[in-house]
mmCIF file of C-alpha atoms in Angstrom:
data_model
loop_
_atom_site.group_PDB
_atom_site.id
_atom_site.type_symbol
_atom_site.label_atom_id
_atom_site.label_comp_id
_atom_site.label_asym_id
_atom_site.label_seq_id
_atom_site.Cartn_x
_atom_site.Cartn_y
_atom_site.Cartn_z
ATOM 1 C CA MET A 1 78.230 -88.092 29.043
ATOM 2 C CA MET A 2 76.968 -86.248 32.103
ATOM 3 C CA LEU A 3 80.336 -84.937 33.196
ATOM 4 C CA ASP A 4 81.143 -83.491 29.776
ATOM 5 C CA LEU A 5 77.868 -81.622 29.833
ATOM 6 C CA PHE A 6 78.632 -80.302 33.309
ATOM 7 C CA ILE A 7 82.101 -79.098 32.261
ATOM 8 C CA ASP A 8 80.764 -77.411 29.126
ATOM 9 C CA LEU A 9 77.930 -75.729 30.998
ATOM 10 C CA SER A 10 80.219 -74.473 33.783
ATOM 11 C CA LEU A 11 82.729 -73.052 31.306
ATOM 12 C CA PHE A 12 80.029 -71.377 29.237
ATOM 13 C CA THR A 13 78.396 -69.911 32.344
ATOM 14 C CA MET A 14 81.695 -68.375 33.431
ATOM 15 C CA LEU A 15 82.265 -67.141 29.863
ATOM 16 C CA VAL A 16 78.906 -65.363 29.764
ATOM 17 C CA ALA A 17 79.433 -63.933 33.262
ATOM 18 C CA THR A 18 82.820 -62.574 32.198
ATOM 19 C CA GLY A 19 81.296 -61.056 29.059
ATOM 20 C CA ILE A 20 78.582 -59.286 31.044
ATOM 21 C CA ALA A 21 81.179 -58.048 33.524
ATOM 22 C CA ILE A 22 83.274 -56.652 30.634
ATOM 23 C CA VAL A 23 80.256 -54.718 29.383
ATOM 24 C CA LYS A 24 79.346 -53.466 32.861
ATOM 25 C CA MET A 25 82.789 -52.395 33.980
ATOM 26 C CA ARG A 26 83.938 -48.814 33.343
ATOM 27 C CA ARG A 27 87.529 -49.073 34.562
ATOM 28 C CA LEU A 28 89.453 -50.052 31.466
ATOM 29 C CA PHE A 29 92.267 -51.753 33.343
ATOM 30 C CA GLY A 30 89.793 -54.210 34.855
ATOM 31 C CA VAL A 31 88.254 -54.707 31.417
ATOM 32 C CA THR A 32 91.679 -55.631 30.038
ATOM 33 C CA MET A 33 92.189 -58.193 32.764
ATOM 34 C CA MET A 34 88.675 -59.578 32.185
ATOM 35 C CA ALA A 35 89.385 -59.913 28.461
ATOM 36 C CA GLY A 36 92.432 -62.017 29.318
ATOM 37 C CA VAL A 37 90.297 -64.294 31.477
ATOM 38 C CA PHE A 38 87.680 -64.475 28.702
ATOM 39 C CA SER A 39 90.360 -65.695 26.318
ATOM 40 C CA LEU A 40 91.617 -68.276 28.824
ATOM 41 C CA LEU A 41 88.064 -69.593 29.236
ATOM 42 C CA SER A 42 87.659 -69.884 25.455
ATOM 43 C CA ALA A 43 90.964 -71.740 25.343
ATOM 44 C CA MET A 44 89.649 -74.202 27.936
ATOM 45 C CA LEU A 45 86.507 -74.758 25.865
ATOM 46 C CA LEU A 46 88.647 -75.441 22.795
ATOM 47 C CA VAL A 47 90.721 -77.921 24.813
ATOM 48 C CA THR A 48 87.544 -79.815 25.733
ATOM 49 C CA LEU A 49 86.812 -79.960 21.980
ATOM 50 C CA ASP A 50 90.256 -81.560 21.411
ATOM 51 C CA ALA A 51 91.492 -78.553 19.423
ATOM 52 C CA VAL A 52 94.602 -77.953 21.513
ATOM 53 C CA ASP A 53 96.468 -76.059 18.792
ATOM 54 C CA VAL A 54 93.623 -73.577 18.306
ATOM 55 C CA ALA A 55 93.314 -73.290 22.084
ATOM 56 C CA PHE A 56 96.973 -72.486 22.411
ATOM 57 C CA THR A 57 96.770 -69.816 19.712
ATOM 58 C CA GLU A 58 93.760 -68.331 21.481
ATOM 59 C CA ALA A 59 95.569 -68.223 24.814
ATOM 60 C CA ALA A 60 98.808 -66.842 23.362
ATOM 61 C CA VAL A 61 97.113 -64.143 21.297
ATOM 62 C CA GLY A 62 94.131 -63.373 23.528
ATOM 63 C CA ALA A 63 95.615 -63.617 26.999
ATOM 64 C CA GLY A 64 99.205 -62.781 26.073
ATOM 65 C CA ILE A 65 99.659 -60.351 23.210
ATOM 66 C CA SER A 66 96.231 -58.684 23.322
ATOM 67 C CA THR A 67 96.606 -57.875 27.022
ATOM 68 C CA VAL A 68 99.981 -56.259 26.380
ATOM 69 C CA LEU A 69 98.644 -54.306 23.381
ATOM 70 C CA MET A 70 95.595 -53.132 25.347
ATOM 71 C CA LEU A 71 97.819 -52.036 28.237
ATOM 72 C CA SER A 72 100.089 -50.079 25.917
ATOM 73 C CA THR A 73 96.945 -48.468 24.481
ATOM 74 C CA LEU A 74 95.880 -47.589 28.020
ATOM 75 C CA THR A 75 99.141 -45.696 28.503
ATOM 76 C CA LEU A 76 98.103 -43.443 25.604
ATOM 77 C CA THR A 77 94.422 -42.944 26.403
ATOM 78 C CA SER A 78 92.176 -42.444 29.408
ATOM 79 C CA ARG A 79 91.700 -45.224 31.928
ATOM 80 C CA ILE A 80 87.973 -44.757 32.522
ATOM 81 C CA GLU A 81 85.410 -45.527 29.854
ATOM 82 C CA LYS A 82 82.974 -42.681 29.203
ATOM 83 C CA LYS A 83 79.275 -43.248 29.638
ATOM 84 C CA PRO A 84 77.647 -43.954 26.249
ATOM 85 C CA VAL A 85 75.535 -41.058 25.005
ATOM 86 C CA HIS A 86 73.171 -43.084 22.809
ATOM 87 C CA THR A 87 70.560 -45.598 23.904
ATOM 88 C CA PRO A 88 71.651 -49.247 23.926
ATOM 89 C CA TRP A 89 68.551 -50.501 22.100
ATOM 90 C CA ILE A 90 69.721 -50.086 18.493
ATOM 91 C CA PRO A 91 73.056 -51.892 19.077
ATOM 92 C CA LEU A 92 71.144 -54.626 20.922
ATOM 93 C CA LEU A 93 68.819 -55.019 17.928
ATOM 94 C CA VAL A 94 71.780 -55.230 15.518
ATOM 95 C CA VAL A 95 73.530 -57.815 17.702
ATOM 96 C CA THR A 96 70.353 -59.892 18.055
ATOM 97 C CA VAL A 97 69.693 -59.915 14.317
ATOM 98 C CA THR A 98 73.325 -60.787 13.519
ATOM 99 C CA GLY A 99 73.350 -63.530 16.143
ATOM 100 C CA ALA A 100 70.102 -64.982 14.808
ATOM 101 C CA ALA A 101 71.556 -65.007 11.281
ATOM 102 C CA ILE A 102 74.683 -66.804 12.500
ATOM 103 C CA ILE A 103 72.638 -69.386 14.415
ATOM 104 C CA TYR A 104 70.477 -69.888 11.316
ATOM 105 C CA GLY A 105 73.698 -70.487 9.371
ATOM 106 C CA THR A 106 74.813 -73.230 11.770
ATOM 107 C CA LEU A 107 71.603 -75.213 11.136
ATOM 108 C CA ASP A 108 73.074 -76.547 7.888
ATOM 109 C CA MET A 109 76.344 -77.581 9.460
ATOM 110 C CA PRO A 110 77.115 -81.264 10.155
ATOM 111 C CA HIS A 111 76.775 -82.411 13.758
ATOM 112 C CA PHE A 112 79.740 -82.584 16.099
ATOM 113 C CA GLY A 113 81.752 -85.728 15.341
ATOM 114 C CA ASP A 114 79.666 -86.603 12.262
ATOM 115 C CA ALA A 115 81.522 -89.223 10.194
ATOM 116 C CA ASN A 116 80.026 -87.891 6.952
ATOM 117 C CA ALA A 117 81.134 -84.297 7.545
ATOM 118 C CA PRO A 118 83.124 -82.729 4.684
ATOM 119 C CA ALA A 119 86.133 -82.507 6.982
ATOM 120 C CA GLN A 120 86.138 -86.313 7.287
ATOM 121 C CA VAL A 121 85.332 -87.399 3.717
ATOM 122 C CA GLY A 122 87.358 -84.706 1.947
ATOM 123 C CA VAL A 123 91.040 -84.750 1.126
ATOM 124 C CA ALA A 124 92.090 -85.175 4.772
ATOM 125 C CA ALA A 125 92.371 -88.954 4.531
ATOM 126 C CA GLN A 126 94.574 -88.711 1.459
ATOM 127 C CA TYR A 127 96.770 -86.109 3.174
ATOM 128 C CA MET A 128 97.257 -88.445 6.121
ATOM 129 C CA GLU A 129 98.042 -91.347 3.818
ATOM 130 C CA ARG A 130 100.392 -89.767 1.312
ATOM 131 C CA GLY A 131 101.936 -87.026 3.419
ATOM 132 C CA PRO A 132 104.882 -88.894 4.922
ATOM 133 C CA GLU A 133 106.014 -90.126 1.467
ATOM 134 C CA ASP A 134 105.417 -86.802 -0.305
ATOM 135 C CA MET A 135 107.038 -84.548 2.262
ATOM 136 C CA ASP A 136 109.232 -86.634 4.515
ATOM 137 C CA ILE A 137 108.159 -84.594 7.556
ATOM 138 C CA PRO A 138 107.034 -86.671 10.547
ATOM 139 C CA ASN A 139 104.491 -84.153 11.956
ATOM 140 C CA VAL A 140 101.056 -84.214 10.288
ATOM 141 C CA VAL A 141 100.103 -80.624 11.128
ATOM 142 C CA THR A 142 103.466 -79.287 9.973
ATOM 143 C CA TYR A 143 103.434 -80.953 6.578
ATOM 144 C CA ILE A 144 99.828 -80.002 5.855
ATOM 145 C CA LEU A 145 100.383 -76.355 6.822
ATOM 146 C CA ALA A 146 103.763 -75.971 5.177
ATOM 147 C CA SER A 147 103.188 -77.906 1.951
ATOM 148 C CA TYR A 148 99.621 -78.772 1.015
ATOM 149 C CA ARG A 149 98.428 -75.417 2.287
ATOM 150 C CA GLY A 150 101.672 -73.584 1.635
ATOM 151 C CA TYR A 151 100.162 -70.646 -0.250
ATOM 152 C CA ASP A 152 97.474 -70.219 2.405
ATOM 153 C CA THR A 153 100.096 -70.128 5.147
ATOM 154 C CA MET A 154 102.230 -67.696 3.170
ATOM 155 C CA GLY A 155 99.211 -65.377 2.769
ATOM 156 C CA GLU A 156 98.478 -65.523 6.496
ATOM 157 C CA THR A 157 102.092 -64.763 7.314
ATOM 158 C CA ALA A 158 102.001 -61.775 4.938
ATOM 159 C CA VAL A 159 98.854 -60.458 6.640
ATOM 160 C CA VAL A 160 100.344 -60.805 10.124
ATOM 161 C CA PHE A 161 103.606 -59.217 8.972
ATOM 162 C CA THR A 162 101.771 -56.258 7.427
ATOM 163 C CA ALA A 163 99.752 -55.751 10.601
ATOM 164 C CA GLY A 164 102.901 -55.837 12.724
ATOM 165 C CA VAL A 165 104.694 -53.315 10.495
ATOM 166 C CA GLY A 166 101.629 -51.046 10.586
ATOM 167 C CA VAL A 167 101.448 -51.110 14.393
ATOM 168 C CA LEU A 168 105.194 -50.462 14.672
ATOM 169 C CA MET A 169 104.980 -47.474 12.327
ATOM 170 C CA LEU A 170 102.021 -46.030 14.240
ATOM 171 C CA ILE A 171 103.741 -46.382 17.610
ATOM 172 C CA SER A 172 107.108 -45.022 16.436
ATOM 173 C CA GLY A 173 105.438 -42.054 14.698
ATOM 174 C CA LEU A 174 103.601 -41.206 17.897
ATOM 175 C CA ARG A 175 106.745 -41.405 19.945
ATOM 176 C CA ARG A 176 108.608 -39.088 17.552
ATOM 177 C CA ARG A 177 105.809 -36.544 17.721
ATOM 178 C CA ARG A 178 105.888 -36.666 21.509
ATOM 179 C CA ARG A 179 109.612 -36.095 21.575
ATOM 180 C CA LYS A 180 109.164 -33.052 19.340
ATOM 181 C CA HIS A 181 106.412 -31.582 21.521
ATOM 182 C CA PRO A 182 107.193 -32.597 25.087
ATOM 183 C CA LYS A 183 104.254 -30.529 26.333
ATOM 184 C CA ASP A 184 101.814 -32.991 24.753
ATOM 185 C CA GLU A 185 102.912 -35.679 27.157
ATOM 186 C CA GLY A 186 100.211 -35.140 29.745
ATOM 187 C CA GLU A 187 99.636 -37.137 32.891
ATOM 188 C CA VAL A 188 98.455 -40.503 31.647
ATOM 189 C CA GLY A 189 98.222 -42.368 34.940
ATOM 190 C CA MET B 1 89.060 -88.492 42.170
ATOM 191 C CA PHE B 2 89.640 -86.388 39.065
ATOM 192 C CA VAL B 3 85.912 -85.628 39.007
ATOM 193 C CA PHE B 4 86.233 -84.207 42.495
ATOM 194 C CA ALA B 5 89.310 -82.258 41.384
ATOM 195 C CA ILE B 6 87.411 -80.667 38.529
ATOM 196 C CA PHE B 7 84.541 -79.687 40.839
ATOM 197 C CA ALA B 8 86.996 -78.035 43.222
ATOM 198 C CA LEU B 9 88.702 -76.334 40.284
ATOM 199 C CA PHE B 10 85.445 -74.805 39.075
ATOM 200 C CA ILE B 11 84.641 -73.506 42.542
ATOM 201 C CA ALA B 12 88.095 -71.954 42.727
ATOM 202 C CA MET B 13 87.581 -70.362 39.302
ATOM 203 C CA VAL B 14 84.287 -68.806 40.362
ATOM 204 C CA LEU B 15 85.909 -67.396 43.516
ATOM 205 C CA VAL B 16 88.722 -65.889 41.446
ATOM 206 C CA LEU B 17 86.211 -64.395 38.989
ATOM 207 C CA VAL B 18 84.349 -62.763 41.871
ATOM 208 C CA ARG B 19 87.602 -61.269 43.130
ATOM 209 C CA LEU B 20 88.454 -60.112 39.608
ATOM 210 C CA TYR B 21 85.162 -58.269 39.287
ATOM 211 C CA ALA B 22 84.933 -56.901 42.817
ATOM 212 C CA GLY B 23 88.616 -56.502 43.617
ATOM 213 C CA PRO B 24 89.082 -52.989 44.945
ATOM 214 C CA THR B 25 92.724 -52.473 43.967
ATOM 215 C CA LEU B 26 94.503 -53.152 40.691
ATOM 216 C CA TYR B 27 96.820 -55.635 42.383
ATOM 217 C CA ASP B 28 93.856 -57.831 43.333
ATOM 218 C CA ARG B 29 92.927 -57.978 39.665
ATOM 219 C CA VAL B 30 96.462 -58.802 38.520
ATOM 220 C CA LEU B 31 96.666 -61.571 41.085
ATOM 221 C CA ALA B 32 93.231 -62.856 40.046
ATOM 222 C CA VAL B 33 94.229 -63.064 36.375
ATOM 223 C CA ASN B 34 97.487 -64.751 37.303
ATOM 224 C CA SER B 35 95.787 -67.396 39.418
ATOM 225 C CA PHE B 36 93.125 -67.883 36.742
ATOM 226 C CA GLY B 37 95.957 -68.723 34.345
ATOM 227 C CA THR B 38 97.213 -71.258 36.879
ATOM 228 C CA HIS B 39 93.708 -72.709 37.009
ATOM 229 C CA THR B 40 93.803 -73.047 33.226
ATOM 230 C CA VAL B 41 97.009 -75.061 33.502
ATOM 231 C CA LEU B 42 95.429 -77.281 36.162
ATOM 232 C CA PHE B 43 92.238 -77.669 34.132
ATOM 233 C CA ILE B 44 94.121 -78.884 31.059
ATOM 234 C CA GLY B 45 96.020 -81.355 33.210
ATOM 235 C CA VAL B 46 92.920 -82.666 34.986
ATOM 236 C CA ILE B 47 90.844 -82.942 31.810
ATOM 237 C CA GLY B 48 93.678 -84.929 30.214
ATOM 238 C CA PHE B 49 93.619 -87.480 33.029
ATOM 239 C CA LEU B 50 89.814 -87.446 33.125
ATOM 240 C CA THR B 51 89.563 -88.506 29.473
ATOM 241 C CA GLY B 52 92.407 -90.986 29.889
ATOM 242 C CA ARG B 53 94.783 -89.179 27.539
ATOM 243 C CA PRO B 54 97.317 -87.171 29.540
ATOM 244 C CA ASP B 55 99.233 -86.261 26.339
ATOM 245 C CA PHE B 56 98.471 -82.578 26.671
ATOM 246 C CA LEU B 57 100.366 -82.153 29.902
ATOM 247 C CA ASP B 58 103.306 -80.509 28.138
ATOM 248 C CA ILE B 59 100.941 -78.016 26.518
ATOM 249 C CA ALA B 60 99.756 -77.085 30.008
ATOM 250 C CA LEU B 61 103.364 -76.173 30.793
ATOM 251 C CA LEU B 62 103.334 -73.743 27.855
ATOM 252 C CA TYR B 63 100.266 -72.060 29.336
ATOM 253 C CA ALA B 64 102.200 -71.587 32.571
ATOM 254 C CA LEU B 65 104.902 -69.848 30.530
ATOM 255 C CA ILE B 66 102.433 -67.477 28.804
ATOM 256 C CA ASN B 67 100.901 -66.719 32.179
ATOM 257 C CA PHE B 68 104.276 -65.801 33.619
ATOM 258 C CA VAL B 69 105.282 -63.550 30.717
ATOM 259 C CA GLY B 70 101.878 -61.853 30.724
ATOM 260 C CA THR B 71 102.099 -61.086 34.435
ATOM 261 C CA ILE B 72 105.594 -59.652 33.982
ATOM 262 C CA ALA B 73 104.274 -57.404 31.184
ATOM 263 C CA ILE B 74 101.404 -56.143 33.347
ATOM 264 C CA LEU B 75 103.711 -55.432 36.275
ATOM 265 C CA LYS B 76 106.132 -53.625 33.962
ATOM 266 C CA TYR B 77 103.208 -51.442 32.936
ATOM 267 C CA PHE B 78 102.640 -50.612 36.612
ATOM 268 C CA ARG B 79 106.295 -49.783 37.158
ATOM 269 C CA TYR B 80 107.067 -47.699 34.089
ATOM 270 C CA ARG B 81 103.642 -46.749 32.647
ATOM 271 C CA ALA B 82 105.020 -47.998 29.303
ATOM 272 C CA ILE B 83 105.440 -51.412 27.716
ATOM 273 C CA GLY B 84 108.076 -50.771 25.037
ATOM 274 C CA ASP B 85 111.682 -49.687 25.486
ATOM 275 C CA VAL B 86 112.212 -47.723 28.674
ATOM 276 C CA HIS B 87 114.927 -45.096 28.389
ATOM 277 C CA GLN B 88 115.306 -43.764 31.894
ATOM 278 C CA ARG B 89 114.227 -44.740 35.350
ATOM 279 C CA PRO B 90 111.020 -42.977 36.305
ATOM 280 C CA THR B 91 111.072 -40.372 39.019
ATOM 281 C CA ASP B 92 109.014 -40.755 42.163
ATOM 282 C CA ARG B 93 106.449 -38.324 40.821
ATOM 283 C CA GLU B 94 105.772 -40.552 37.810
ATOM 284 C CA ILE B 95 105.325 -43.674 39.895
ATOM 285 C CA GLY B 96 103.329 -41.816 42.542
ATOM 286 C CA HIS B 97 100.155 -43.480 43.764
#
């Protein structure tokens, strides 16, 4: 449909513009705000693809928690990004090659909404059919995540928990060191 | 009518993005991000009605909530220069602009 194309193109244009602005900008506070907007735009794109749960995760993590984490990082470091000392051509080459490889990888993927895609002909239909009897949980997403993919979910939770504990230990260690040497606490603002 | 709404929404988003990039003070940028979050809420609502399935309207409310909490966190950073637990009120010198 024409309107869908228009919506997708507008969102992608704004996404690319935000990305370029993030690269251009040197004030890190503005970059943090831009990253939040970037995440909100990605969430909108995911909503247009009917993946509202992924979109919500993107918005909560990208626009919510990441912004807060970046801001708390800004309190510890400088607020202006230094000018890069190396030429941008080698990173550009690496990014171009990686991007080309990823695009080449998508050539094998099934088309959007393809009825013969593995996601459609796999075990999904059986999950939908047998789930309510097996698990007695009314919500489809909940019973697939918590039972059929229980080990997967447990692994993810362990990873997130480990990351959280690591960040907490880093932050608390830093704070203790600062309390011991109050002179280190320079002007951050 | 919803088509017109989505056109207007995109124009508003572009204006906010311009302000976010150009905005001279930090407060302009905070306000721009906050209103972009509001535009996200509106976009999810409008796209639901546009496709004839307004089931995601309650999810849009959750986005409003995230937006609110995020703005509070950013403003707390302005006030205290710290996000975590704040032990004492800052002196004027620490706030100083």
